Amino acid sequence: MRAAAEELRRLGYLAFAAYVSDPCDGRTQGTPGMMDSLPYRNDAAMVLRRLIRSLPTRRGVLGVATCDKGLPAMMMALAAMQDLPTVIVPGGVTLPPQHGEDAGKVQTIGVRFVHGEITLEQAAEVACRACATPGGGCQFLGTAATSQVVAEALGWTLPHAALAPSGQPVWLDLARRSARALVQLETSGLTTKRILTPGALRNALAVHAAFGGSTNLLIHLPAIAYSAGLDRPTIEDWIAVNRRVPRLVDALPNGPVGYPTVRVFLAGGVPEVMWHLRELGLLDESALTVSGQPLGRILDWWQKSERRKRFRALLYERDGVDPDEVIYSPPRAQQRGLSSTVVFPRGNLAPEGAVIKSTAIDPSVVDADNVYRKVGPARVFLREKDAVAAIKGQGERDIRPGDVLVLIGRGPLGAGMEEIYQVTSALRHLPWGKHVAVLTDARFSGVSTGACIGHISPEALAGGPIGKVRDGDMIQIVVDRQRLEGRVDLVGEQGEVQGVEAGSRILENRPPRTDLAPDPDLPEDTRLWALLQQISGGVWQGCVYDVARIAQALRGQH
């Protein structure tokens, strides 16, 4: 921010700095603090908008943001400033340690310690080494990194901005050049509504699929579109894009190798991926970018640029990694078996849809035809801490291989739609965890792995059938990773498999669980957020505040 402000002053402009903090999801995982995580995004966007509007002589906005809620909030705020020039400056990613664990795996030290896999001394050592540089988002393709990628794909950053290594000279260079770009936009009269167009939104969906990005963007990107006055992508739009666009990036946690995100940046980052997508005819090249140039011209430059050549050479010289093994060409990706990432299962337990990062399922439990099939008994929990205790072997009902862990009442109305990374990470790093599936109306961290189906809609407290599941019910999961199709169904009860139709009849005739209720620790302001976003279309519409729909609902009460 200082480098950008100094550059603006040099150019004869007055920089006014305003701040909104960003909560740390890593710190709040598994605690009541997670109930405030997603609602915080809406609050931060509102405060940012108010700060911008409080300056009557404003000429443009440079938005510097990095992490899981701060960057989506920044994009929501700036998207609403349609008649101002705006530029996003992503905060990049922290470097991984030379010796140690990445920031995703290190969050599992608790469950590994309980199971005797590591000592207390080893846990302390890896925890202190996880982040090798200050600042920046996590080293995996979670929500922070994916949000940066999406910002660039929207044309909202300068080329090759997302995933830059934190604390390095490239950081300050990006800030200065972004400040100059903002001035150029203001001079030429190029405003946000010229950048955020339907074509830019389609490009962002395609790049998300090619990266295999976090499923949290299924919430954030519709919210950004709504703020920009664009039609929000539907579940059908996401399905269509993920069937059409190949995955080209090998990054944590998707694999096959799982490179840290800084290596994706060195391999060429977003421009490299978009260059390949252009060859497939999957991009709108006429979409304008904050550089003032259309995307097609940017990609022409990138292919022959000295910047591309220098960074790719750096990756090979310093790390011994071939850039083309981090970001694949489409033929090479197909040859290596990279498949699209996201599948949207439906079924009698998820009539409005759900989501699973299918590439994160352990390959050893996927059949030879690339289909994951599982039938197992439900183990139902209404609190994340109870589910984690059961995984640790410290609960009244321990989780066993073959079980289907069902965590309900954790959607917006129940618990603010928490990320339940404590559950998924605990299972990932246990030898038998791959034999347990997870169903929930909550959401997942972008680094979550395993057969984890989230966003199940309607949520339990909105009358969804997932709120009727009981211990011992038989659950059937089918995820076709090739055709990108899936189902999650109740197929029997009391350990007996009776089929999908029988399961549907059971659900139709069964009342909701009597113990289903909002979490007693749910804050009142989070409850208000949940009610407002529910009226506004809920999770698949971005958890936004649609003022027209809210006003209509209020009028209907009188």
Coordinates of C-alpha atoms in Angstrom, one line a residue, residues 159 278 284-289 291-305:
P159 CA -1.3 -9.4 -16.1
R278 CA -7.5 -19.4 -25.9
D284 CA -13.8 -14.0 -24.7
E285 CA -10.7 -12.3 -26.0
S286 CA -12.5 -9.0 -26.5
A287 CA -13.0 -8.5 -22.7
L288 CA -11.2 -5.4 -21.5
T289 CA -8.6 -5.5 -18.7
S291 CA -4.3 -2.5 -18.5
G292 CA -6.5 -0.8 -20.9
Q293 CA -6.0 -3.6 -23.4
P294 CA -8.4 -6.4 -24.4
L295 CA -7.5 -9.9 -23.2
G296 CA -6.5 -11.1 -26.7
R297 CA -3.8 -8.5 -26.9
I298 CA -2.5 -9.3 -23.4
L299 CA -2.2 -13.0 -24.4
D300 CA -0.3 -12.1 -27.6
W301 CA 2.2 -10.1 -25.5
W302 CA 2.5 -12.8 -22.9
Q303 CA 3.5 -15.6 -25.2
K304 CA 6.6 -13.8 -26.3
S305 CA 7.3 -11.7 -23.2

